[in-house]
Amino acid sequence: MSSTKTKQKHPATWIPTAYFAMGLPFVAIAQASVLMFKSFEVSDSLIAFWTSLIMLPWTLKPLWSPILEMFKTKKHFVVATQLVTGITFALVAISLPLEHFFSYSIALLAIVAFSGATHDIATDGVYLSVLSGKLQAKYIGWQGASYNIAKILTAGALVYLAGILEKHFGVLHAWMAVMLTYALIMISLALYHIRMLPSGGTASSEVQSLNEGFKTLWDVIRTFFQKKHIGWFIAFIIVYRFAEGFAVKIAPLFFKAAISEGGLGLSTSDIGLIYGVFGSGAFVLGSILAGYFIAARGLKKSLFTLVCVFNIQFVVYALLAIYRPTNLYLIGSAVVVEYFVYGFGFVGLMLFMMQQVAPGKYKMAHYAFATGIMNLGFMFPGMLSGFMSDWLGYKLFFICVLVAIIPALFAAKFVPFIHNDNPDIE
Protein backbone atom coordinates (compact mmCIF):
# COMPACT_ATOMS: atom_id res chain seq x y z
CA MET A 1 0.00 0.00 0.00
CA SER A 2 2.72 2.48 0.97
CA SER A 3 4.83 1.66 -2.04
CA THR A 4 1.89 2.24 -4.34
CA LYS A 5 1.24 5.53 -2.69
CA THR A 6 4.91 6.50 -3.04
CA LYS A 7 4.86 5.74 -6.75
CA GLN A 8 1.97 8.17 -7.17
CA LYS A 9 4.04 11.15 -6.03
CA HIS A 10 3.95 13.77 -8.75
CA PRO A 11 7.44 14.37 -10.25
CA ALA A 12 7.12 18.11 -9.56
CA THR A 13 6.98 17.42 -5.80
CA TRP A 14 10.46 15.88 -5.64
CA ILE A 15 12.52 16.57 -8.78
CA PRO A 16 13.18 20.28 -8.01
CA THR A 17 14.16 19.63 -4.38
CA ALA A 18 16.23 16.51 -5.09
CA TYR A 19 18.28 18.19 -7.81
CA PHE A 20 18.62 21.36 -5.77
CA ALA A 21 20.17 19.14 -3.08
CA MET A 22 22.46 17.68 -5.73
CA GLY A 23 23.75 21.08 -6.79
CA LEU A 24 24.36 22.66 -3.39
CA PRO A 25 27.35 20.62 -2.10
CA PHE A 26 29.09 20.60 -5.48
CA VAL A 27 28.90 24.36 -5.88
CA ALA A 28 29.72 24.99 -2.22
CA ILE A 29 33.03 23.16 -2.67
CA ALA A 30 33.84 24.18 -6.24
CA GLN A 31 33.12 27.90 -5.86
CA ALA A 32 31.98 29.13 -2.46
CA SER A 33 34.75 27.43 -0.44
CA VAL A 34 37.37 29.00 -2.70
CA LEU A 35 36.09 32.48 -1.84
CA MET A 36 35.79 31.53 1.83
CA PHE A 37 39.42 30.40 2.10
CA LYS A 38 40.52 33.50 0.18
CA SER A 39 38.74 35.64 2.79
CA PHE A 40 40.70 33.78 5.47
CA GLU A 41 43.90 34.71 3.58
CA VAL A 42 44.90 31.16 2.69
CA SER A 43 47.39 31.14 -0.20
CA ASP A 44 46.07 30.71 -3.73
CA SER A 45 48.23 27.63 -4.31
CA LEU A 46 46.81 25.82 -1.28
CA ILE A 47 43.25 26.80 -2.16
CA ALA A 48 43.56 25.69 -5.78
CA PHE A 49 45.28 22.39 -4.98
CA TRP A 50 43.08 21.17 -2.15
CA THR A 51 39.70 22.37 -3.41
CA SER A 52 40.48 20.68 -6.73
CA LEU A 53 41.69 17.45 -5.12
CA ILE A 54 38.61 16.98 -2.94
CA MET A 55 36.39 17.24 -6.03
CA LEU A 56 37.62 13.84 -7.23
CA PRO A 57 34.65 11.85 -5.85
CA TRP A 58 32.43 13.34 -8.56
CA THR A 59 34.74 11.83 -11.17
CA LEU A 60 35.41 8.54 -9.38
CA LYS A 61 31.82 7.88 -8.28
CA PRO A 62 31.29 5.13 -10.89
CA LEU A 63 33.63 2.94 -8.82
CA TRP A 64 31.14 2.67 -5.96
CA SER A 65 27.92 3.19 -7.89
CA PRO A 66 27.35 -0.60 -8.19
CA ILE A 67 27.15 -0.79 -4.39
CA LEU A 68 24.08 1.43 -4.54
CA GLU A 69 22.57 -1.00 -7.04
CA MET A 70 22.92 -3.86 -4.53
CA PHE A 71 21.85 -2.47 -1.16
CA LYS A 72 18.70 -0.80 0.17
CA THR A 73 16.53 1.48 -1.98
CA LYS A 74 17.80 4.49 -3.88
CA LYS A 75 15.67 6.71 -1.64
CA HIS A 76 17.58 5.39 1.39
CA PHE A 77 20.87 6.68 -0.03
CA VAL A 78 19.41 10.03 -1.12
CA VAL A 79 18.06 10.83 2.35
CA ALA A 80 21.10 9.45 4.20
CA THR A 81 23.60 11.45 2.14
CA GLN A 82 21.58 14.65 2.51
CA LEU A 83 21.70 14.22 6.29
CA VAL A 84 25.43 13.46 6.24
CA THR A 85 26.11 16.48 4.03
CA GLY A 86 24.07 18.79 6.26
CA ILE A 87 25.71 17.60 9.48
CA THR A 88 29.18 17.88 7.92
CA PHE A 89 28.57 21.45 6.77
CA ALA A 90 27.69 22.26 10.38
CA LEU A 91 30.99 20.71 11.47
CA VAL A 92 32.81 22.86 8.89
CA ALA A 93 31.27 25.94 10.53
CA ILE A 94 32.43 24.72 13.95
CA SER A 95 35.96 24.08 12.62
CA LEU A 96 36.51 27.62 11.32
CA PRO A 97 37.50 29.22 14.66
CA LEU A 98 40.11 26.50 15.34
CA GLU A 99 43.84 27.06 14.91
CA HIS A 100 44.28 24.51 12.13
CA PHE A 101 40.91 25.28 10.57
CA PHE A 102 42.12 24.81 6.99
CA SER A 103 43.16 21.18 7.52
CA TYR A 104 39.98 20.36 9.44
CA SER A 105 37.64 22.08 7.01
CA ILE A 106 39.29 20.50 3.96
CA ALA A 107 38.93 17.05 5.54
CA LEU A 108 35.27 17.73 6.31
CA LEU A 109 34.61 19.10 2.83
CA ALA A 110 36.14 15.90 1.44
CA ILE A 111 33.43 14.01 3.33
CA VAL A 112 30.85 16.38 1.85
CA ALA A 113 32.27 15.62 -1.61
CA PHE A 114 32.01 11.85 -1.14
CA SER A 115 28.52 12.17 0.29
CA GLY A 116 27.49 14.55 -2.49
CA ALA A 117 28.81 12.27 -5.23
CA THR A 118 26.97 9.31 -3.70
CA HIS A 119 23.83 11.44 -3.51
CA ASP A 120 24.17 12.20 -7.24
CA ILE A 121 24.20 8.51 -8.13
CA ALA A 122 21.17 7.70 -6.00
CA THR A 123 19.15 10.73 -7.14
CA ASP A 124 19.76 9.97 -10.80
CA GLY A 125 18.82 6.37 -10.02
CA VAL A 126 15.44 7.45 -8.67
CA TYR A 127 14.89 9.66 -11.72
CA LEU A 128 15.76 6.86 -14.15
CA SER A 129 13.80 4.16 -12.30
CA VAL A 130 10.59 6.05 -11.56
CA LEU A 131 10.03 8.07 -14.74
CA SER A 132 9.19 6.81 -18.22
CA GLY A 133 11.30 7.94 -21.17
CA LYS A 134 8.69 10.54 -22.06
CA LEU A 135 8.60 11.93 -18.52
CA GLN A 136 12.40 11.93 -18.36
CA ALA A 137 12.43 14.20 -21.41
CA LYS A 138 9.66 16.39 -20.02
CA TYR A 139 11.30 16.95 -16.64
CA ILE A 140 14.95 17.10 -17.73
CA GLY A 141 14.60 20.88 -17.92
CA TRP A 142 13.25 21.06 -14.38
CA GLN A 143 16.14 18.90 -13.24
CA GLY A 144 18.76 21.18 -14.76
CA ALA A 145 16.98 24.33 -13.62
CA SER A 146 16.77 23.12 -10.01
CA TYR A 147 20.44 22.15 -9.97
CA ASN A 148 21.43 25.59 -11.15
CA ILE A 149 19.07 27.42 -8.81
CA ALA A 150 21.19 25.76 -6.13
CA LYS A 151 24.25 27.13 -7.90
CA ILE A 152 22.83 30.65 -7.94
CA LEU A 153 21.87 30.51 -4.26
CA THR A 154 25.03 28.77 -3.06
CA ALA A 155 27.65 30.71 -4.99
CA GLY A 156 25.57 33.81 -5.68
CA ALA A 157 23.12 34.99 -3.04
CA LEU A 158 24.80 33.42 -0.01
CA VAL A 159 28.29 34.47 -1.10
CA TYR A 160 26.96 37.99 -1.66
CA LEU A 161 25.46 37.79 1.84
CA ALA A 162 28.83 36.64 3.19
CA GLY A 163 30.43 39.73 1.68
CA ILE A 164 27.92 41.97 3.48
CA LEU A 165 28.29 40.09 6.78
CA GLU A 166 32.09 40.32 6.57
CA LYS A 167 31.83 44.11 6.76
CA HIS A 168 29.61 44.05 9.85
CA PHE A 169 30.60 40.93 11.81
CA GLY A 170 33.98 39.90 10.42
CA VAL A 171 35.13 37.10 8.14
CA LEU A 172 34.84 34.30 10.72
CA HIS A 173 31.23 34.85 11.74
CA ALA A 174 30.15 35.63 8.17
CA TRP A 175 31.35 32.29 6.82
CA MET A 176 30.20 30.36 9.87
CA ALA A 177 26.72 31.71 9.14
CA VAL A 178 26.94 30.66 5.49
CA MET A 179 28.12 27.12 6.32
CA LEU A 180 25.37 26.74 8.92
CA THR A 181 22.85 27.91 6.32
CA TYR A 182 24.07 25.20 3.95
CA ALA A 183 23.66 22.70 6.80
CA LEU A 184 20.13 23.81 7.61
CA ILE A 185 19.06 23.62 3.97
CA MET A 186 20.41 20.09 3.46
CA ILE A 187 18.92 18.71 6.67
CA SER A 188 15.55 20.29 5.86
CA LEU A 189 15.60 18.72 2.40
CA ALA A 190 16.41 15.30 3.89
CA LEU A 191 13.41 15.53 6.21
CA TYR A 192 11.19 16.60 3.32
CA HIS A 193 12.37 13.72 1.11
CA ILE A 194 11.66 11.11 3.79
CA ARG A 195 8.01 11.73 2.96
CA MET A 196 8.00 12.95 -0.63
CA LEU A 197 10.71 11.01 -2.51
CA PRO A 198 9.76 7.80 -4.38
CA SER A 199 11.74 4.71 -3.41
CA GLY A 200 13.33 4.31 -6.83
CA GLY A 201 13.07 0.53 -6.61
CA THR A 202 14.76 -2.05 -4.44
CA ALA A 203 18.24 -3.54 -4.63
CA SER A 204 19.01 -5.26 -7.93
CA SER A 205 20.54 -8.32 -6.27
CA GLU A 206 21.20 -9.93 -2.94
CA VAL A 207 24.89 -9.64 -2.14
CA GLN A 208 26.13 -12.62 -0.18
CA SER A 209 29.88 -11.96 -0.12
CA LEU A 210 32.54 -9.36 -0.83
CA ASN A 211 33.70 -11.49 -3.74
CA GLU A 212 30.23 -11.30 -5.26
CA GLY A 213 30.32 -7.53 -4.84
CA PHE A 214 33.58 -7.29 -6.81
CA LYS A 215 32.16 -9.59 -9.47
CA THR A 216 29.19 -7.26 -9.80
CA LEU A 217 31.50 -4.24 -10.10
CA TRP A 218 33.48 -5.99 -12.83
CA ASP A 219 30.24 -6.90 -14.61
CA VAL A 220 29.13 -3.26 -14.46
CA ILE A 221 32.43 -2.08 -15.98
CA ARG A 222 32.51 -4.85 -18.59
CA THR A 223 28.94 -4.32 -19.75
CA PHE A 224 29.44 -0.55 -19.93
CA PHE A 225 32.36 -0.83 -22.35
CA GLN A 226 30.59 -3.56 -24.33
CA LYS A 227 27.69 -1.27 -25.20
CA LYS A 228 27.16 -0.75 -28.90
CA HIS A 229 28.87 2.44 -30.17
CA ILE A 230 30.35 3.12 -26.70
CA GLY A 231 33.44 4.70 -28.30
CA TRP A 232 31.21 7.22 -30.09
CA PHE A 233 29.27 7.86 -26.91
CA ILE A 234 32.38 8.51 -24.80
CA ALA A 235 33.82 10.85 -27.43
CA PHE A 236 30.55 12.77 -27.66
CA ILE A 237 30.24 13.11 -23.87
CA ILE A 238 33.81 14.45 -23.64
CA VAL A 239 33.60 17.02 -26.45
CA TYR A 240 30.10 18.32 -25.57
CA ARG A 241 31.48 20.44 -22.70
CA PHE A 242 35.05 20.70 -23.98
CA ALA A 243 34.87 24.43 -24.75
CA GLU A 244 33.04 25.05 -21.48
CA GLY A 245 35.88 23.35 -19.61
CA PHE A 246 38.28 25.99 -20.93
CA ALA A 247 35.97 28.98 -20.41
CA VAL A 248 34.31 28.30 -17.05
CA LYS A 249 37.36 28.93 -14.85
CA ILE A 250 38.49 32.03 -16.75
CA ALA A 251 35.16 33.81 -17.23
CA PRO A 252 34.81 35.12 -13.63
CA LEU A 253 38.48 36.15 -13.62
CA PHE A 254 37.90 38.02 -16.88
CA PHE A 255 34.86 39.78 -15.41
CA LYS A 256 36.83 40.86 -12.35
CA ALA A 257 40.20 41.68 -13.95
CA ALA A 258 41.08 45.35 -14.40
CA ILE A 259 40.38 46.97 -17.75
CA SER A 260 44.11 47.61 -18.11
CA GLU A 261 44.63 43.83 -17.92
CA GLY A 262 42.07 43.11 -20.63
CA GLY A 263 39.18 42.39 -18.23
CA LEU A 264 35.86 44.09 -17.59
CA GLY A 265 36.84 45.60 -14.23
CA LEU A 266 33.71 44.57 -12.31
CA SER A 267 33.54 44.40 -8.52
CA THR A 268 32.63 41.22 -6.67
CA SER A 269 29.21 42.63 -5.82
CA ASP A 270 28.62 43.55 -9.48
CA ILE A 271 29.46 40.00 -10.53
CA GLY A 272 27.17 38.54 -7.87
CA LEU A 273 24.27 40.74 -8.91
CA ILE A 274 24.72 40.11 -12.63
CA TYR A 275 24.84 36.34 -12.26
CA GLY A 276 22.33 36.15 -9.42
CA VAL A 277 19.70 38.58 -10.72
CA PHE A 278 20.12 38.62 -14.50
CA GLY A 279 21.42 35.11 -15.02
CA SER A 280 19.16 33.06 -12.77
CA GLY A 281 15.85 33.61 -14.52
CA ALA A 282 17.43 33.18 -17.95
CA PHE A 283 18.96 29.85 -17.02
CA VAL A 284 15.79 28.45 -15.49
CA LEU A 285 13.75 29.56 -18.50
CA GLY A 286 16.25 28.04 -20.93
CA SER A 287 16.35 24.72 -19.08
CA ILE A 288 12.58 24.36 -18.85
CA LEU A 289 11.96 25.35 -22.47
CA ALA A 290 14.60 22.85 -23.61
CA GLY A 291 12.80 20.06 -21.77
CA TYR A 292 9.54 20.77 -23.57
CA PHE A 293 11.39 21.31 -26.87
CA ILE A 294 12.97 17.84 -26.62
CA ALA A 295 9.76 16.21 -25.40
CA ALA A 296 7.92 17.51 -28.48
CA ARG A 297 10.56 16.67 -31.11
CA GLY A 298 12.57 13.81 -29.65
CA LEU A 299 16.24 14.04 -28.71
CA LYS A 300 17.65 12.79 -32.01
CA LYS A 301 15.97 15.56 -34.01
CA SER A 302 16.85 18.17 -31.38
CA LEU A 303 20.46 17.30 -30.55
CA PHE A 304 22.34 19.33 -33.17
CA THR A 305 20.20 22.38 -32.43
CA LEU A 306 20.87 21.98 -28.70
CA VAL A 307 24.63 21.79 -29.25
CA CYS A 308 24.59 24.88 -31.47
CA VAL A 309 22.58 26.86 -28.93
CA PHE A 310 24.79 25.63 -26.06
CA ASN A 311 27.92 26.99 -27.73
CA ILE A 312 26.53 30.48 -28.37
CA GLN A 313 27.74 31.38 -24.87
CA PHE A 314 31.37 31.20 -26.04
CA VAL A 315 30.63 33.61 -28.87
CA VAL A 316 29.27 35.96 -26.19
CA TYR A 317 32.48 35.65 -24.16
CA ALA A 318 34.60 36.32 -27.24
CA LEU A 319 32.59 39.45 -28.09
CA LEU A 320 32.90 40.73 -24.52
CA ALA A 321 36.67 40.14 -24.60
CA ILE A 322 37.03 41.90 -27.96
CA TYR A 323 34.87 44.97 -27.24
CA ARG A 324 35.12 45.09 -23.41
CA PRO A 325 31.93 47.12 -22.73
CA THR A 326 31.75 49.19 -19.56
CA ASN A 327 27.97 49.53 -19.37
CA LEU A 328 26.71 47.23 -16.62
CA TYR A 329 23.33 46.75 -18.29
CA LEU A 330 24.97 45.72 -21.56
CA ILE A 331 27.17 43.22 -19.73
CA GLY A 332 24.11 42.01 -17.83
CA SER A 333 22.25 41.49 -21.11
CA ALA A 334 25.16 39.43 -22.41
CA VAL A 335 25.01 37.29 -19.26
CA VAL A 336 21.27 36.77 -19.81
CA VAL A 337 21.99 35.40 -23.29
CA GLU A 338 24.87 33.28 -21.97
CA TYR A 339 22.82 31.73 -19.17
CA PHE A 340 19.77 31.13 -21.35
CA VAL A 341 21.68 29.25 -24.06
CA TYR A 342 23.68 27.36 -21.45
CA GLY A 343 20.49 26.19 -19.74
CA PHE A 344 18.84 25.34 -23.05
CA GLY A 345 21.75 23.35 -24.43
CA PHE A 346 23.06 21.55 -21.35
CA VAL A 347 19.97 19.38 -20.91
CA GLY A 348 20.70 17.71 -24.26
CA LEU A 349 23.81 16.02 -22.89
CA MET A 350 22.10 14.91 -19.68
CA LEU A 351 19.19 13.35 -21.56
CA PHE A 352 21.51 11.70 -24.09
CA MET A 353 23.36 9.96 -21.26
CA MET A 354 20.08 8.89 -19.67
CA GLN A 355 18.39 7.58 -22.81
CA GLN A 356 21.28 6.29 -24.95
CA VAL A 357 24.13 5.40 -22.58
CA ALA A 358 22.45 4.34 -19.33
CA PRO A 359 19.78 1.81 -20.43
CA GLY A 360 20.48 -1.79 -19.50
CA LYS A 361 20.84 -4.00 -16.44
CA TYR A 362 22.84 -1.41 -14.46
CA LYS A 363 21.10 1.78 -15.54
CA MET A 364 22.05 3.85 -12.47
CA ALA A 365 25.69 2.68 -12.42
CA HIS A 366 26.16 3.20 -16.15
CA TYR A 367 24.70 6.70 -15.94
CA ALA A 368 27.20 7.39 -13.16
CA PHE A 369 30.00 6.16 -15.43
CA ALA A 370 28.82 8.53 -18.14
CA THR A 371 28.71 11.54 -15.80
CA GLY A 372 32.16 10.62 -14.46
CA ILE A 373 33.52 10.65 -18.01
CA MET A 374 31.78 13.99 -18.56
CA ASN A 375 33.50 15.43 -15.49
CA LEU A 376 36.91 14.21 -16.67
CA GLY A 377 36.37 15.79 -20.08
CA PHE A 378 35.37 19.01 -18.34
CA MET A 379 38.21 18.92 -15.78
CA PHE A 380 41.26 18.55 -18.04
CA PRO A 381 40.71 21.66 -20.19
CA GLY A 382 39.91 23.55 -16.98
CA MET A 383 43.31 22.59 -15.60
CA LEU A 384 45.00 24.01 -18.72
CA SER A 385 42.85 27.13 -19.04
CA GLY A 386 44.77 29.26 -16.54
CA PHE A 387 48.10 28.70 -18.27
CA MET A 388 46.54 29.42 -21.65
CA SER A 389 44.84 32.65 -20.58
CA ASP A 390 48.05 33.92 -18.97
CA TRP A 391 49.93 33.16 -22.18
CA LEU A 392 47.37 34.43 -24.70
CA GLY A 393 45.50 37.12 -22.77
CA TYR A 394 41.72 37.16 -22.40
CA LYS A 395 40.94 38.30 -25.94
CA LEU A 396 42.91 35.62 -27.79
CA PHE A 397 41.99 33.01 -25.20
CA PHE A 398 38.24 33.35 -25.77
CA ILE A 399 38.76 33.42 -29.54
CA CYS A 400 40.67 30.14 -29.24
CA VAL A 401 37.83 28.68 -27.15
CA LEU A 402 35.64 29.06 -30.25
CA VAL A 403 37.87 26.52 -31.99
CA ALA A 404 37.11 24.04 -29.19
CA ILE A 405 33.43 24.17 -30.23
CA ILE A 406 34.08 22.36 -33.53
CA PRO A 407 34.43 18.77 -32.20
CA ALA A 408 31.07 19.03 -30.40
CA LEU A 409 29.30 20.20 -33.57
CA PHE A 410 30.81 17.36 -35.58
CA ALA A 411 29.99 14.73 -32.95
CA ALA A 412 26.39 15.92 -32.52
CA LYS A 413 25.80 15.56 -36.25
CA PHE A 414 27.01 11.97 -36.46
CA VAL A 415 26.64 10.36 -33.03
CA PRO A 416 24.49 7.20 -33.37
CA PHE A 417 21.27 6.52 -31.46
CA ILE A 418 20.61 2.93 -30.39
CA HIS A 419 17.46 3.41 -28.30
CA ASN A 420 14.11 4.84 -29.33
CA ASP A 421 13.86 8.52 -28.43
CA ASN A 422 10.35 9.11 -29.78
CA PRO A 423 8.54 11.03 -27.01
CA ASP A 424 5.27 9.33 -27.93
CA ILE A 425 6.68 5.82 -27.47
CA GLU A 426 7.54 4.71 -23.97
Short mmCIF file of N, CA and C in Angstrom, two decimals, residues 221-230:
data_model
loop_
_atom_site.label_atom_id
_atom_site.label_comp_id
_atom_site.label_asym_id
_atom_site.label_seq_id
_atom_site.Cartn_x
_atom_site.Cartn_y
_atom_site.Cartn_z
N ILE A 221 31.41 -2.69 -15.12
CA ILE A 221 32.43 -2.08 -15.98
C ILE A 221 32.46 -2.76 -17.35
N ARG A 222 32.44 -4.09 -17.35
CA ARG A 222 32.51 -4.85 -18.59
C ARG A 222 31.32 -4.54 -19.51
N THR A 223 30.13 -4.56 -18.93
CA THR A 223 28.94 -4.32 -19.75
C THR A 223 28.86 -2.88 -20.25
N PHE A 224 29.43 -1.94 -19.48
CA PHE A 224 29.44 -0.55 -19.93
C PHE A 224 30.27 -0.42 -21.21
N PHE A 225 31.47 -0.98 -21.20
CA PHE A 225 32.36 -0.83 -22.35
C PHE A 225 32.02 -1.79 -23.49
N GLN A 226 31.06 -2.69 -23.26
CA GLN A 226 30.59 -3.56 -24.33
C GLN A 226 29.36 -2.99 -25.03
N LYS A 227 28.86 -1.87 -24.56
CA LYS A 227 27.69 -1.27 -25.20
C LYS A 227 28.00 -0.93 -26.66
N LYS A 228 27.01 -1.09 -27.49
CA LYS A 228 27.16 -0.75 -28.90
C LYS A 228 27.46 0.74 -29.06
N HIS A 229 28.46 1.06 -29.87
CA HIS A 229 28.87 2.44 -30.17
C HIS A 229 29.40 3.17 -28.93
N ILE A 230 29.90 2.45 -27.92
CA ILE A 230 30.35 3.12 -26.70
C ILE A 230 31.50 4.09 -26.97
#
